[in-house]
Amino acid sequence: MKKTFYLLTAFCIFLSSCNKNGNKQNETESKEETFCLNEQLKKTTKIVTVSSQPIEEQLTLPGKIDYNENDLVAFRSLLEGIVDQVRFELGDYVTQGQVLATIKSTQIQELYQQKRSQEGQIALLQKQIHTKRELLNDGLLSAPEVLEIEHELANAKIELERINQSLQLYRATGNGSFQILAPKNGYIIQKAISSGQSITAESEPLFSISNLKQVWVMVNIYASSLRYIKTGDAVKVRTIAFPDQIYNGKIDKIYNVFDDDEHVLKARVVLENQNLNLMPGLSADIVINKNTSLRNAFAIPNNAVVFHNNNDYIVTYTDDCHLKSKKVTIISKNEEWTYIEEDLSKNDKVISTNALIIFEQLNL
């Protein structure tokens, strides 16, 4: 009798254990099946429809933002002198005709001395002509003598005009100085002038100006990549300073000479720079499609792929309460798309943003 009682008790415990395990499994399956996107999460979740596309391999080449050389004005002084005053700093915006610096110059002083001397010479010649004409009228002087001195006066006036034009050209002031004016509107992008500095006509450019509305992106092309690149190819440019900002452009020119220092071929991309974020000197990545696709595959946005336990997954979407994690095999990827081996239906949808959060909820 006791033996039978013990057997019945053990059987009941076993059934109870099975029911508990079964309930736990049902609860887990129920949780997976009933997970739904709530309204708050859905507001920040992007759902995209996948499609089969040609596999586009890309090259990412290094480069640098540079000035537009066709817009760059470098200023050199035509005269020697000592810098008296500088009215600008590197990076300042200046307008055409604005006084940028004042230079004290012995050459300007010499021009003023020549001017005063020439003015005195002209005054003397004018008096002589007046006297000689009176003598001519009295018959005491021949006409050629009067014509000769009139010719000297005309030459003296021409020389005075040349001196005045030189003083005007050099923007001379009355104290033996001359002014340097901004030749155009733009930003001071190079500066090699300071107070007290001696300058000559052979000196390096004192400053350079560019409006920076348009810049060049100089691309470094390695020999192994030459076959993939040609003039007119579309490119995407991303700088280190603003990695989330993508600029679209095209290869404008390929320089057909290898750079001796960097051992690369240079190519140029011209970009508009309205917000001035493309600052010359910034390093940049230039992404170019190789256009070598031989097959199609389903393309998934890069941020839709979840890496978990050494495997790649996507989260497929049917409706808010029917989501499923799916393991995928990656064939290739570029800056925008990940191409997978698996076949999907034409109108299948995947979670593009918040994919990791939803994946973790599905696999709790």
Coordinates of C-alpha atoms in Angstrom, one line a residue:
M1 CA 0.0 0.0 0.0
K2 CA 2.8 2.4 0.9
K3 CA 4.6 1.6 -2.3
T4 CA 1.6 2.5 -4.3
F5 CA 1.2 5.8 -2.5
Y6 CA 4.9 6.7 -3.2
L7 CA 4.5 5.9 -6.9
L8 CA 1.4 8.1 -7.2
T9 CA 3.1 11.0 -5.4
A10 CA 6.2 10.8 -7.7
F11 CA 3.9 10.7 -10.7
C12 CA 2.1 13.9 -9.6
I13 CA 5.4 15.7 -9.0
F14 CA 6.5 14.8 -12.5
L15 CA 3.3 16.0 -14.1
S16 CA 3.6 19.3 -12.1
S17 CA 7.1 19.8 -13.3
C18 CA 6.1 19.1 -16.9
N19 CA 3.3 21.6 -16.6
K20 CA 5.6 24.3 -15.2
N21 CA 8.2 23.8 -18.0
G22 CA 5.4 23.8 -20.6
N23 CA 3.9 27.0 -19.2
K24 CA 7.4 28.6 -19.3
Q25 CA 7.9 27.7 -22.9
N26 CA 4.4 28.8 -23.8
E27 CA 5.0 32.1 -22.0
T28 CA 8.3 32.6 -24.0
E29 CA 6.6 31.8 -27.4
S30 CA 3.7 34.0 -26.5
K31 CA 6.1 36.9 -25.6
E32 CA 7.9 36.6 -28.9
E33 CA 4.7 36.4 -30.9
T34 CA 3.0 39.2 -29.1
F35 CA 5.9 41.8 -29.1
C36 CA 4.6 44.9 -30.7
L37 CA 6.0 48.3 -31.6
N38 CA 4.6 50.8 -29.2
E39 CA 3.7 54.3 -30.4
Q40 CA 6.8 55.9 -28.8
L41 CA 9.3 53.5 -30.4
K42 CA 7.5 53.5 -33.7
K43 CA 8.0 57.3 -34.0
T44 CA 11.8 56.8 -34.3
T45 CA 11.7 53.5 -36.2
K46 CA 12.2 53.6 -39.9
I47 CA 10.8 50.7 -42.0
V48 CA 12.1 50.3 -45.6
T49 CA 11.0 48.0 -48.4
V50 CA 13.9 45.9 -49.7
S51 CA 14.7 45.5 -53.4
S52 CA 17.1 43.6 -55.6
Q53 CA 19.9 45.8 -57.0
P54 CA 23.1 45.5 -58.9
I55 CA 26.0 45.0 -56.4
E56 CA 27.9 48.2 -56.4
E57 CA 31.4 47.9 -55.0
Q58 CA 33.0 51.2 -54.0
L59 CA 36.4 52.7 -53.5
T60 CA 37.2 55.0 -50.6
L61 CA 40.1 57.2 -51.4
P62 CA 41.9 59.8 -49.3
G63 CA 41.9 63.5 -50.2
K64 CA 42.0 67.0 -48.9
I65 CA 39.9 70.2 -49.2
D66 CA 41.8 72.8 -51.1
Y67 CA 41.3 76.4 -52.3
N68 CA 39.8 77.1 -55.7
E69 CA 43.0 78.3 -57.5
N70 CA 40.9 80.1 -60.1
D71 CA 39.5 82.3 -57.4
L72 CA 42.6 82.8 -55.3
V73 CA 44.3 86.2 -55.4
A74 CA 47.8 86.4 -53.9
F75 CA 49.1 89.9 -53.2
R76 CA 52.8 91.0 -53.7
S77 CA 54.1 94.5 -53.0
L78 CA 55.5 96.4 -56.0
L79 CA 57.5 98.6 -53.7
E80 CA 60.0 98.3 -50.9
G81 CA 59.3 99.6 -47.4
I82 CA 58.6 99.0 -43.7
V83 CA 55.2 97.8 -42.6
D84 CA 53.7 100.6 -40.4
Q85 CA 50.2 99.1 -39.7
V86 CA 48.2 95.9 -40.4
R87 CA 44.5 96.1 -40.2
F88 CA 43.4 92.4 -40.7
E89 CA 43.9 89.0 -39.3
L90 CA 44.0 85.5 -40.8
G91 CA 40.5 84.4 -41.6
D92 CA 39.0 87.9 -41.7
Y93 CA 36.4 88.7 -44.3
V94 CA 37.4 91.8 -46.3
T95 CA 35.7 93.9 -49.0
Q96 CA 37.2 95.2 -52.2
G97 CA 39.0 98.6 -51.7
Q98 CA 39.3 98.1 -47.9
V99 CA 42.6 99.4 -46.5
L100 CA 44.5 96.3 -45.2
A101 CA 47.9 97.8 -44.4
T102 CA 50.1 100.9 -44.5
I103 CA 53.7 100.8 -45.6
K104 CA 56.4 103.5 -45.1
S105 CA 58.5 103.7 -48.2
T106 CA 61.5 105.7 -49.3
Q107 CA 60.4 105.1 -52.9
I108 CA 57.2 107.0 -52.2
Q109 CA 59.2 109.8 -50.7
E110 CA 61.4 109.9 -53.8
L111 CA 58.3 110.1 -56.0
Y112 CA 57.0 113.1 -54.0
Q113 CA 60.4 114.8 -54.3
Q114 CA 60.3 114.2 -58.1
K115 CA 56.8 115.6 -58.2
R116 CA 57.8 118.8 -56.4
S117 CA 60.8 119.1 -58.6
Q118 CA 58.8 118.6 -61.7
E119 CA 56.2 121.1 -60.6
G120 CA 59.0 123.7 -60.0
Q121 CA 60.4 122.9 -63.4
I122 CA 57.1 123.4 -65.1
A123 CA 56.5 126.7 -63.4
L124 CA 60.0 127.9 -64.5
L125 CA 59.4 126.8 -68.1
Q126 CA 56.1 128.6 -68.2
K127 CA 57.7 131.9 -67.1
Q128 CA 60.4 131.4 -69.7
I129 CA 57.9 130.8 -72.4
H130 CA 56.0 133.9 -71.4
T131 CA 59.2 136.0 -71.6
K132 CA 60.4 134.5 -74.9
R133 CA 57.0 135.1 -76.5
E134 CA 57.3 138.7 -75.7
L135 CA 60.8 138.8 -77.2
L136 CA 59.4 137.0 -80.2
N137 CA 56.7 139.6 -80.7
D138 CA 59.4 142.4 -80.5
G139 CA 61.4 140.6 -83.1
L140 CA 64.3 139.9 -80.7
L141 CA 63.9 136.1 -80.7
S142 CA 63.4 133.5 -83.4
A143 CA 60.3 131.2 -83.4
P144 CA 62.3 127.9 -83.2
E145 CA 63.7 128.9 -79.9
V146 CA 60.2 129.4 -78.5
L147 CA 59.1 126.0 -80.0
E148 CA 62.0 124.3 -78.3
I149 CA 61.1 125.6 -74.8
E150 CA 57.4 124.8 -75.4
H151 CA 58.5 121.2 -76.3
E152 CA 60.4 121.0 -73.0
L153 CA 57.3 122.2 -71.1
A154 CA 55.1 119.5 -72.7
N155 CA 57.6 116.8 -71.8
A156 CA 57.8 118.1 -68.2
K157 CA 54.0 117.9 -68.0
I158 CA 54.0 114.3 -69.3
E159 CA 56.6 113.4 -66.7
L160 CA 54.5 115.0 -63.9
E161 CA 51.4 113.1 -65.0
R162 CA 53.4 109.8 -64.9
I163 CA 54.5 110.6 -61.3
N164 CA 50.9 111.4 -60.3
Q165 CA 49.7 108.2 -61.8
S166 CA 52.3 106.2 -60.0
L167 CA 51.4 107.8 -56.7
Q168 CA 47.7 107.1 -57.4
L169 CA 48.5 103.5 -58.4
Y170 CA 50.5 102.9 -55.2
R171 CA 47.8 104.6 -53.1
A172 CA 50.4 107.0 -51.7
T173 CA 49.7 109.2 -48.7
G174 CA 51.3 112.6 -48.1
N175 CA 53.6 111.3 -45.3
G176 CA 55.8 109.1 -47.4
S177 CA 53.6 106.0 -47.0
F178 CA 51.4 103.9 -49.3
Q179 CA 48.3 101.8 -48.6
I180 CA 47.6 98.2 -49.5
L181 CA 43.9 97.7 -50.5
A182 CA 41.9 94.5 -50.8
P183 CA 41.8 93.6 -54.5
K184 CA 38.4 91.7 -54.1
N185 CA 35.9 90.5 -51.6
G186 CA 36.8 87.4 -49.7
Y187 CA 38.5 85.7 -46.8
I188 CA 42.1 86.2 -45.8
I189 CA 43.4 82.6 -46.2
Q190 CA 47.1 83.3 -46.1
K191 CA 49.0 86.0 -44.2
A192 CA 52.7 86.8 -44.2
I193 CA 52.8 90.5 -43.1
S194 CA 53.2 92.1 -39.6
S195 CA 54.1 95.5 -38.2
G196 CA 57.8 96.4 -38.5
Q197 CA 58.4 93.9 -41.2
S198 CA 60.6 94.9 -44.2
I199 CA 59.1 94.0 -47.6
T200 CA 60.5 94.0 -51.1
A201 CA 59.2 93.2 -54.5
E202 CA 60.9 89.8 -54.2
S203 CA 59.2 88.9 -50.9
E204 CA 56.7 86.1 -50.6
P205 CA 53.0 87.1 -51.1
L206 CA 51.9 89.2 -48.2
F207 CA 48.4 87.7 -48.1
S208 CA 46.0 85.7 -50.2
I209 CA 42.2 86.1 -50.6
S210 CA 39.5 83.7 -51.7
N211 CA 35.7 83.9 -51.3
L212 CA 35.5 80.1 -50.4
K213 CA 32.1 79.8 -52.0
Q214 CA 33.5 77.1 -54.1
V215 CA 36.4 74.7 -53.1
W216 CA 38.4 71.9 -54.7
V217 CA 38.7 68.4 -53.3
M218 CA 42.0 66.9 -54.3
V219 CA 41.7 63.1 -54.5
N220 CA 44.7 60.8 -54.2
I221 CA 44.4 58.0 -56.8
Y222 CA 46.7 55.0 -56.3
A223 CA 47.9 53.1 -59.4
S224 CA 45.9 50.0 -58.5
S225 CA 42.7 52.1 -58.6
L226 CA 43.2 54.0 -61.9
R227 CA 41.2 51.5 -64.0
Y228 CA 38.1 52.2 -61.9
I229 CA 38.1 56.0 -62.2
K230 CA 37.4 58.4 -65.1
T231 CA 36.5 62.0 -65.6
G232 CA 32.8 62.6 -64.9
D233 CA 32.4 59.8 -62.3
A234 CA 30.0 60.7 -59.5
V235 CA 31.5 60.8 -56.1
K236 CA 30.5 61.3 -52.4
V237 CA 32.7 63.5 -50.2
R238 CA 32.8 63.2 -46.4
T239 CA 35.1 65.3 -44.2
I240 CA 36.6 64.3 -40.8
A241 CA 35.1 67.4 -39.2
F242 CA 31.5 66.7 -40.4
P243 CA 31.3 62.9 -41.0
D244 CA 27.5 62.8 -41.2
Q245 CA 27.4 65.4 -43.9
I246 CA 27.7 64.0 -47.4
Y247 CA 28.6 66.2 -50.4
N248 CA 27.8 64.9 -53.9
G249 CA 30.0 65.8 -56.8
K250 CA 31.9 64.4 -59.8
I251 CA 35.5 64.0 -61.0
D252 CA 36.1 67.3 -62.8
K253 CA 39.7 66.7 -63.9
I254 CA 42.3 64.0 -63.6
Y255 CA 45.9 65.3 -63.6
N256 CA 47.9 62.9 -65.8
V257 CA 51.1 63.2 -63.9
F258 CA 52.1 61.3 -60.8
D259 CA 52.9 63.4 -57.7
D260 CA 56.6 62.8 -56.9
D261 CA 56.1 63.3 -53.2
E262 CA 53.0 61.2 -52.6
H263 CA 53.3 58.8 -55.5
V264 CA 49.7 59.2 -56.5
L265 CA 47.7 60.6 -59.3
K266 CA 45.7 63.7 -58.4
A267 CA 42.0 64.2 -59.4
R268 CA 39.8 67.2 -58.7
V269 CA 36.2 67.5 -57.5
V270 CA 34.6 71.0 -57.5
L271 CA 32.1 71.5 -54.7
E272 CA 29.9 74.4 -53.7
N273 CA 30.6 75.6 -50.1
Q274 CA 27.7 77.8 -49.2
N275 CA 27.8 76.9 -45.4
L276 CA 31.6 77.2 -45.3
N277 CA 32.0 73.8 -43.6
L278 CA 34.4 72.7 -46.4
M279 CA 37.5 74.4 -44.9
P280 CA 40.7 74.2 -46.9
G281 CA 43.2 71.8 -45.2
L282 CA 40.5 69.4 -44.0
S283 CA 41.1 65.7 -44.7
A284 CA 38.3 64.0 -46.6
D285 CA 37.2 60.6 -47.8
I286 CA 36.0 60.3 -51.4
V287 CA 33.7 57.4 -52.2
I288 CA 33.5 56.3 -55.9
N289 CA 31.4 53.5 -57.3
K290 CA 33.6 50.9 -59.2
N291 CA 30.8 50.1 -61.7
T292 CA 32.0 46.5 -61.9
S293 CA 28.7 44.7 -60.8
L294 CA 28.1 41.3 -62.4
R295 CA 25.0 40.3 -60.5
N296 CA 22.1 41.5 -58.4
A297 CA 21.3 40.9 -54.8
F298 CA 18.9 42.2 -52.2
A299 CA 20.2 45.4 -50.7
I300 CA 19.7 46.2 -47.0
P301 CA 20.5 49.6 -45.5
N302 CA 23.7 49.2 -43.5
N303 CA 22.1 50.3 -40.2
A304 CA 19.5 47.6 -40.6
V305 CA 22.1 44.8 -40.1
V306 CA 22.6 43.6 -36.5
F307 CA 25.8 41.7 -35.6
H308 CA 25.2 39.1 -32.8
N309 CA 27.3 36.1 -31.7
N310 CA 29.4 36.3 -34.8
N311 CA 26.4 36.3 -37.1
D312 CA 24.5 38.9 -39.0
Y313 CA 20.8 39.4 -38.7
I314 CA 18.0 41.6 -40.0
V315 CA 14.5 42.2 -38.5
T316 CA 11.7 41.7 -41.0
Y317 CA 8.5 43.6 -40.6
T318 CA 5.0 42.4 -41.5
D319 CA 3.0 44.7 -39.2
D320 CA 3.5 46.2 -35.7
C321 CA 2.9 42.9 -33.9
H322 CA 4.6 40.6 -36.5
L323 CA 8.4 41.1 -36.5
K324 CA 11.0 38.4 -36.9
S325 CA 14.8 38.3 -36.7
K326 CA 16.4 36.6 -39.7
K327 CA 20.0 35.4 -40.1
V328 CA 21.6 36.6 -43.3
T329 CA 24.9 36.0 -45.2
I330 CA 26.6 39.2 -46.4
I331 CA 28.0 39.1 -50.0
S332 CA 29.3 42.7 -50.2
K333 CA 28.7 46.1 -48.8
N334 CA 29.4 49.8 -49.5
E335 CA 28.9 53.1 -47.8
E336 CA 25.1 52.8 -48.0
W337 CA 24.0 49.2 -48.7
T338 CA 24.7 45.7 -47.5
Y339 CA 24.1 43.0 -50.1
I340 CA 22.9 39.6 -48.8
E341 CA 22.9 36.1 -50.2
E342 CA 19.3 35.2 -49.1
D343 CA 16.4 35.8 -51.4
L344 CA 13.6 38.0 -50.0
S345 CA 10.2 38.8 -51.5
K346 CA 10.0 41.9 -53.6
N347 CA 7.9 43.8 -51.1
D348 CA 9.5 42.5 -47.9
K349 CA 10.2 45.2 -45.3
V350 CA 12.9 45.5 -42.8
I351 CA 13.6 47.6 -39.7
S352 CA 16.2 50.3 -40.7
T353 CA 16.5 52.3 -37.5
N354 CA 16.2 50.9 -33.9
A355 CA 17.0 47.4 -35.4
L356 CA 19.3 46.5 -32.5
I357 CA 16.7 47.4 -29.9
I358 CA 13.9 45.4 -31.5
F359 CA 16.2 42.5 -32.2
E360 CA 17.1 42.3 -28.5
Q361 CA 13.4 42.4 -27.5
L362 CA 12.6 39.6 -29.9
N363 CA 15.4 37.4 -28.5
L364 CA 15.0 37.9 -24.8

